[in-house]
PDB file of C-alpha atoms in Angstrom:
ATOM      1  CA  UNK P  44       0.187   0.086  -0.115  1.00 48.00           C
ATOM      2  CA  UNK P  45       2.886   2.372   0.665  1.00 47.00           C
ATOM      3  CA  UNK P  46       4.599   1.464  -2.449  1.00 42.00           C
ATOM      4  CA  UNK P  47       1.507   2.508  -4.441  1.00 42.00           C
ATOM      5  CA  UNK P  48       1.131   5.564  -2.516  1.00 46.00           C
ATOM      6  CA  UNK P  49       4.629   6.562  -3.244  1.00 47.00           C
ATOM      7  CA  UNK P  50       4.365   6.000  -6.987  1.00 47.00           C
ATOM      8  CA  UNK P  51       1.258   7.965  -7.062  1.00 43.00           C
ATOM      9  CA  UNK P  52       2.620  10.731  -5.484  1.00 49.00           C
ATOM     10  CA  UNK P  53       5.862  10.594  -7.715  1.00 44.00           C
ATOM     11  CA  UNK P  54       3.709  10.523 -10.897  1.00 47.00           C
ATOM     12  CA  UNK P  55       1.623  13.408  -9.559  1.00 43.00           C
ATOM     13  CA  UNK P  56       4.597  15.351  -8.964  1.00 47.00           C
ATOM     14  CA  UNK P  57       6.118  14.799 -12.502  1.00 41.00           C
ATOM     15  CA  UNK P  58       2.506  15.850 -13.891  1.00 43.00           C
ATOM     16  CA  UNK P  59       2.426  18.881 -11.946  1.00 43.00           C
ATOM     17  CA  UNK P  60       6.024  20.020 -13.046  1.00 42.00           C
ATOM     18  CA  UNK P  61       5.166  19.063 -16.683  1.00 40.00           C
ATOM     19  CA  UNK P  62       2.069  21.488 -16.427  1.00 38.00           C
ATOM     20  CA  UNK P  63       3.949  24.299 -14.839  1.00 38.00           C
ATOM     21  CA  UNK P  64       6.656  24.008 -17.505  1.00 37.00           C
ATOM     22  CA  UNK P  65       4.160  24.239 -20.257  1.00 36.00           C
ATOM     23  CA  UNK P  66       2.202  27.190 -18.901  1.00 38.00           C
ATOM     24  CA  UNK P  67       5.369  28.985 -17.855  1.00 40.00           C
ATOM     25  CA  UNK P  68       6.721  28.797 -21.295  1.00 33.00           C
ATOM     26  CA  UNK P  69       3.258  29.965 -22.859  1.00 35.00           C
ATOM     27  CA  UNK P  70       3.135  33.019 -20.531  1.00 35.00           C
ATOM     28  CA  UNK P  71       6.573  34.226 -21.791  1.00 35.00           C
ATOM     29  CA  UNK P  72       5.035  34.755 -25.485  1.00 31.00           C
ATOM     30  CA  UNK P  73       4.716  38.716 -25.386  1.00 33.00           C
ATOM     31  CA  UNK P  74       1.079  39.866 -25.260  1.00 34.00           C
ATOM     32  CA  UNK P  75       1.382  41.623 -28.554  1.00 33.00           C
ATOM     33  CA  UNK P  76       2.489  38.620 -30.560  1.00 29.00           C
ATOM     34  CA  UNK P  77      -0.377  36.561 -28.866  1.00 30.00           C
ATOM     35  CA  UNK P  78      -2.901  39.296 -29.986  1.00 31.00           C
ATOM     36  CA  UNK P  79      -1.502  39.885 -33.560  1.00 38.00           C
ATOM     37  CA  UNK P  80      -0.886  36.385 -34.742  1.00 37.00           C
ATOM     38  CA  UNK P  81      -4.261  35.796 -36.397  1.00 48.00           C
ATOM     39  CA  UNK P  82      -4.454  39.220 -38.176  1.00 60.00           C
ATOM     40  CA  UNK P  83      -3.220  40.143 -41.624  1.00 83.00           C
ATOM     41  CA  UNK P  84      -4.223  43.823 -41.317  1.00 92.00           C
ATOM     42  CA  UNK P  85      -2.126  46.949 -40.250  1.00 95.00           C
ATOM     43  CA  UNK P  86      -3.113  48.417 -36.940  1.00 96.00           C
ATOM     44  CA  UNK P  87      -3.885  51.789 -38.405  1.00 97.00           C
ATOM     45  CA  UNK P  88      -5.232  53.190 -35.001  1.00 97.00           C
ATOM     46  CA  UNK P  89      -2.284  51.827 -33.087  1.00 97.00           C
ATOM     47  CA  UNK P  90      -0.061  53.428 -35.686  1.00 97.00           C
ATOM     48  CA  UNK P  91      -1.876  56.909 -35.225  1.00 98.00           C
ATOM     49  CA  UNK P  92      -1.717  56.542 -31.300  1.00 98.00           C
ATOM     50  CA  UNK P  93       2.047  55.864 -31.516  1.00 97.00           C
ATOM     51  CA  UNK P  94       2.583  58.922 -33.696  1.00 97.00           C
ATOM     52  CA  UNK P  95       0.283  61.214 -31.465  1.00 97.00           C
ATOM     53  CA  UNK P  96       2.180  60.075 -28.409  1.00 96.00           C
ATOM     54  CA  UNK P  97       5.708  61.001 -30.218  1.00 95.00           C
ATOM     55  CA  UNK P  98       4.156  64.422 -31.431  1.00 96.00           C
ATOM     56  CA  UNK P  99       2.936  65.382 -28.047  1.00 94.00           C
ATOM     57  CA  UNK P 100       6.473  64.863 -26.535  1.00 94.00           C
ATOM     58  CA  UNK P 101       7.852  67.185 -29.033  1.00 92.00           C
ATOM     59  CA  UNK P 102       7.242  70.986 -29.522  1.00 85.00           C
ATOM     60  CA  UNK P 103       6.174  71.020 -33.200  1.00 94.00           C
ATOM     61  CA  UNK P 104       4.039  73.376 -35.234  1.00 96.00           C
ATOM     62  CA  UNK P 105       2.281  72.513 -38.327  1.00 97.00           C
ATOM     63  CA  UNK P 106       1.905  74.730 -41.598  1.00 98.00           C
ATOM     64  CA  UNK P 107      -1.737  73.910 -42.779  1.00 97.00           C
ATOM     65  CA  UNK P 108      -2.450  74.512 -46.252  1.00 97.00           C
ATOM     66  CA  UNK P 109      -6.159  74.325 -47.403  1.00 98.00           C
ATOM     67  CA  UNK P 110      -7.715  74.716 -50.995  1.00 97.00           C
ATOM     68  CA  UNK P 111     -11.443  74.634 -51.022  1.00 93.00           C
ATOM     69  CA  UNK P 112     -13.306  75.811 -54.063  1.00 85.00           C
ATOM     70  CA  UNK P 113     -10.404  77.324 -55.731  1.00 88.00           C
ATOM     71  CA  UNK P 114      -9.663  79.492 -52.425  1.00 94.00           C
ATOM     72  CA  UNK P 115      -6.260  78.902 -50.880  1.00 96.00           C
ATOM     73  CA  UNK P 116      -5.384  79.591 -47.190  1.00 97.00           C
ATOM     74  CA  UNK P 117      -2.328  78.905 -45.054  1.00 98.00           C
ATOM     75  CA  UNK P 118      -1.810  79.070 -41.362  1.00 97.00           C
ATOM     76  CA  UNK P 119       0.531  78.031 -38.759  1.00 97.00           C
ATOM     77  CA  UNK P 120      -0.705  75.991 -35.600  1.00 96.00           C
ATOM     78  CA  UNK P 121       1.151  75.510 -32.550  1.00 94.00           C
ATOM     79  CA  UNK P 122      -1.639  74.228 -30.368  1.00 92.00           C
ATOM     80  CA  UNK P 123      -2.891  70.867 -32.115  1.00 95.00           C
ATOM     81  CA  UNK P 124      -5.502  68.502 -31.181  1.00 96.00           C
ATOM     82  CA  UNK P 125      -3.867  65.539 -33.074  1.00 97.00           C
ATOM     83  CA  UNK P 126      -7.027  63.424 -32.770  1.00 97.00           C
ATOM     84  CA  UNK P 127      -9.112  65.870 -34.648  1.00 97.00           C
ATOM     85  CA  UNK P 128      -6.309  66.387 -37.352  1.00 96.00           C
ATOM     86  CA  UNK P 129      -6.415  62.575 -37.822  1.00 98.00           C
ATOM     87  CA  UNK P 130      -9.884  61.829 -37.593  1.00 98.00           C
ATOM     88  CA  UNK P 131     -10.368  61.013 -41.321  1.00 97.00           C
ATOM     89  CA  UNK P 132      -7.494  58.734 -40.826  1.00 98.00           C
ATOM     90  CA  UNK P 133      -9.045  57.169 -37.755  1.00 98.00           C
ATOM     91  CA  UNK P 134     -12.194  56.426 -39.611  1.00 97.00           C
ATOM     92  CA  UNK P 135     -10.371  54.699 -42.173  1.00 97.00           C
ATOM     93  CA  UNK P 136      -9.227  51.967 -40.124  1.00 96.00           C
ATOM     94  CA  UNK P 137     -10.027  48.360 -41.338  1.00 97.00           C
ATOM     95  CA  UNK P 138      -8.398  46.425 -38.678  1.00 94.00           C
ATOM     96  CA  UNK P 139     -11.668  44.866 -37.359  1.00 92.00           C
ATOM     97  CA  UNK P 140     -12.970  41.242 -37.383  1.00 91.00           C
ATOM     98  CA  UNK P 141     -16.027  42.270 -39.712  1.00 92.00           C
ATOM     99  CA  UNK P 142     -13.881  43.185 -42.360  1.00 93.00           C
ATOM    100  CA  UNK P 143     -11.206  40.450 -42.079  1.00 85.00           C
ATOM    101  CA  UNK P 144     -12.342  38.569 -45.250  1.00 91.00           C
ATOM    102  CA  UNK P 145     -13.548  41.405 -47.385  1.00 96.00           C
ATOM    103  CA  UNK P 146     -10.133  42.656 -48.426  1.00 97.00           C
ATOM    104  CA  UNK P 147      -7.542  41.193 -50.883  1.00 96.00           C
ATOM    105  CA  UNK P 148      -4.105  41.134 -49.246  1.00 96.00           C
ATOM    106  CA  UNK P 149      -0.825  41.455 -50.979  1.00 96.00           C
ATOM    107  CA  UNK P 150       2.486  41.667 -48.968  1.00 95.00           C
ATOM    108  CA  UNK P 151       5.987  42.078 -50.048  1.00 94.00           C
ATOM    109  CA  UNK P 152       9.015  42.796 -47.852  1.00 92.00           C
ATOM    110  CA  UNK P 153       8.531  46.756 -48.206  1.00 94.00           C
ATOM    111  CA  UNK P 154       4.918  47.244 -49.095  1.00 96.00           C
ATOM    112  CA  UNK P 155       1.293  46.083 -47.885  1.00 96.00           C
ATOM    113  CA  UNK P 156      -1.702  46.415 -49.877  1.00 98.00           C
ATOM    114  CA  UNK P 157      -5.191  45.810 -49.128  1.00 97.00           C
ATOM    115  CA  UNK P 158      -8.031  46.252 -51.794  1.00 98.00           C
ATOM    116  CA  UNK P 159     -11.629  45.518 -52.208  1.00 97.00           C
ATOM    117  CA  UNK P 160     -14.172  45.768 -54.882  1.00 93.00           C
ATOM    118  CA  UNK P 161     -17.159  46.041 -52.509  1.00 94.00           C
ATOM    119  CA  UNK P 162     -19.561  48.912 -53.061  1.00 90.00           C
ATOM    120  CA  UNK P 163     -20.725  49.136 -49.566  1.00 93.00           C
ATOM    121  CA  UNK P 164     -17.002  49.577 -48.156  1.00 96.00           C
ATOM    122  CA  UNK P 165     -15.820  53.281 -48.494  1.00 97.00           C
ATOM    123  CA  UNK P 166     -12.015  52.230 -47.944  1.00 98.00           C
ATOM    124  CA  UNK P 167     -11.254  50.661 -51.282  1.00 98.00           C
ATOM    125  CA  UNK P 168      -7.575  50.475 -51.098  1.00 98.00           C
ATOM    126  CA  UNK P 169      -4.869  50.893 -48.260  1.00 98.00           C
ATOM    127  CA  UNK P 170      -1.168  50.830 -48.887  1.00 98.00           C
ATOM    128  CA  UNK P 171       1.647  50.892 -46.248  1.00 98.00           C
ATOM    129  CA  UNK P 172       5.282  51.446 -47.154  1.00 97.00           C
ATOM    130  CA  UNK P 173       8.250  50.464 -45.154  1.00 96.00           C
ATOM    131  CA  UNK P 174      11.466  51.758 -45.088  1.00 94.00           C
ATOM    132  CA  UNK P 175      13.692  48.648 -44.351  1.00 89.00           C
ATOM    133  CA  UNK P 176      12.719  45.306 -45.833  1.00 86.00           C
ATOM    134  CA  UNK P 177      11.048  42.661 -43.499  1.00 80.00           C
ATOM    135  CA  UNK P 178      10.471  45.138 -40.769  1.00 87.00           C
ATOM    136  CA  UNK P 179       6.774  45.876 -40.257  1.00 86.00           C
ATOM    137  CA  UNK P 180       7.302  47.847 -36.984  1.00 92.00           C
ATOM    138  CA  UNK P 181       5.450  51.274 -36.621  1.00 94.00           C
ATOM    139  CA  UNK P 182       9.074  52.989 -36.569  1.00 93.00           C
ATOM    140  CA  UNK P 183       9.642  51.468 -40.061  1.00 95.00           C
ATOM    141  CA  UNK P 184       6.500  52.839 -41.698  1.00 97.00           C
ATOM    142  CA  UNK P 185       7.559  55.639 -44.267  1.00 97.00           C
ATOM    143  CA  UNK P 186       4.008  56.192 -45.946  1.00 98.00           C
ATOM    144  CA  UNK P 187       0.229  55.215 -45.266  1.00 98.00           C
ATOM    145  CA  UNK P 188      -2.029  55.767 -48.414  1.00 99.00           C
ATOM    146  CA  UNK P 189      -5.821  55.322 -48.435  1.00 99.00           C
ATOM    147  CA  UNK P 190      -8.182  55.668 -51.050  1.00 98.00           C
ATOM    148  CA  UNK P 191     -11.841  56.098 -50.112  1.00 98.00           C
ATOM    149  CA  UNK P 192     -14.976  56.068 -52.506  1.00 96.00           C
ATOM    150  CA  UNK P 193     -18.622  56.716 -51.138  1.00 94.00           C
ATOM    151  CA  UNK P 194     -21.216  56.586 -53.839  1.00 89.00           C
ATOM    152  CA  UNK P 195     -24.951  56.437 -54.020  1.00 88.00           C
ATOM    153  CA  UNK P 196     -27.677  57.924 -56.203  1.00 86.00           C
ATOM    154  CA  UNK P 197     -27.430  61.507 -54.690  1.00 91.00           C
ATOM    155  CA  UNK P 198     -23.537  62.168 -54.259  1.00 90.00           C
ATOM    156  CA  UNK P 199     -19.979  60.676 -54.991  1.00 94.00           C
ATOM    157  CA  UNK P 200     -17.204  61.204 -52.611  1.00 95.00           C
ATOM    158  CA  UNK P 201     -13.498  60.396 -53.271  1.00 97.00           C
ATOM    159  CA  UNK P 202     -10.830  61.009 -50.970  1.00 98.00           C
ATOM    160  CA  UNK P 203      -7.073  60.307 -50.906  1.00 99.00           C
ATOM    161  CA  UNK P 204      -5.305  60.146 -47.407  1.00 99.00           C
ATOM    162  CA  UNK P 205      -1.718  60.296 -47.160  1.00 99.00           C
ATOM    163  CA  UNK P 206       0.758  60.095 -44.190  1.00 99.00           C
ATOM    164  CA  UNK P 207       4.541  60.566 -44.857  1.00 98.00           C
ATOM    165  CA  UNK P 208       6.953  59.475 -41.887  1.00 97.00           C
ATOM    166  CA  UNK P 209      10.755  60.053 -41.779  1.00 95.00           C
ATOM    167  CA  UNK P 210      12.584  57.780 -39.195  1.00 91.00           C
ATOM    168  CA  UNK P 211       9.631  57.139 -37.078  1.00 93.00           C
ATOM    169  CA  UNK P 212       8.437  60.767 -37.108  1.00 94.00           C
ATOM    170  CA  UNK P 213       5.505  62.347 -38.844  1.00 98.00           C
ATOM    171  CA  UNK P 214       6.768  64.376 -41.550  1.00 98.00           C
ATOM    172  CA  UNK P 215       3.302  65.437 -43.431  1.00 99.00           C
ATOM    173  CA  UNK P 216      -0.316  64.508 -43.930  1.00 99.00           C
ATOM    174  CA  UNK P 217      -2.857  65.417 -46.626  1.00 99.00           C
ATOM    175  CA  UNK P 218      -6.298  64.882 -47.443  1.00 98.00           C
ATOM    176  CA  UNK P 219      -7.346  65.299 -51.339  1.00 98.00           C
ATOM    177  CA  UNK P 220     -10.697  64.861 -52.616  1.00 97.00           C
ATOM    178  CA  UNK P 221     -13.901  65.955 -54.326  1.00 96.00           C
ATOM    179  CA  UNK P 222     -17.644  65.967 -53.598  1.00 93.00           C
ATOM    180  CA  UNK P 223     -19.938  65.578 -56.367  1.00 93.00           C
ATOM    181  CA  UNK P 224     -23.697  66.131 -55.200  1.00 91.00           C
ATOM    182  CA  UNK P 225     -26.565  65.775 -57.615  1.00 87.00           C
ATOM    183  CA  UNK P 226     -27.604  69.132 -58.975  1.00 84.00           C
ATOM    184  CA  UNK P 227     -24.493  70.890 -57.587  1.00 86.00           C
ATOM    185  CA  UNK P 228     -21.239  71.752 -59.004  1.00 86.00           C
ATOM    186  CA  UNK P 229     -18.418  69.317 -58.056  1.00 90.00           C
ATOM    187  CA  UNK P 230     -16.256  70.534 -55.275  1.00 94.00           C
ATOM    188  CA  UNK P 231     -12.464  69.619 -55.019  1.00 95.00           C
ATOM    189  CA  UNK P 232     -10.449  70.092 -51.910  1.00 97.00           C
ATOM    190  CA  UNK P 233      -7.217  69.792 -50.295  1.00 98.00           C
ATOM    191  CA  UNK P 234      -5.706  69.896 -46.757  1.00 98.00           C
ATOM    192  CA  UNK P 235      -2.282  69.460 -46.279  1.00 98.00           C
ATOM    193  CA  UNK P 236      -0.254  69.625 -42.893  1.00 98.00           C
ATOM    194  CA  UNK P 237       3.601  70.111 -42.905  1.00 98.00           C
ATOM    195  CA  UNK P 238       5.405  69.316 -39.554  1.00 97.00           C
ATOM    196  CA  UNK P 239       8.095  71.530 -38.489  1.00 91.00           C
TER     197      UNK P 239
END
């Protein structure tokens, strides 16, 4: 009886040690690796948040150029609400479970492309350009380009959104597009911010 008890105790100890080892190893995997292993999309929101965090630590100004209905304006801004400046970019994020199978994905070492032909999706294409090959970190992004199209029987909106980055820091951003409403003249616009 004592021999059986000793063997059972030894087996139980081995089993517990094995489970401890397995769970210990899995807990060493960084949480960001666990969370992103299944996704093929670019984390645009995370990228923008990262840029805002960097910009708010630096004393930057932006020269903002606007062209609307042929009228040009330019201003220098020191106090910047970056969430507001990037509002169109935040709204273009396609990194959601609902959109996972609705974009065709092409990836090369320095460029990611996401495309769709579905009429009800406003973001038609997103391109992410990387500075170095095989490095898809936020710090290695050099350009984000987004093409949007929103169309129905009453209007058609087209927008091209671009963010340019140099060595991990925002260099410029722009939103260029047009709005064509039935019975009204087509309006073209451009908003560009250059960071200094």
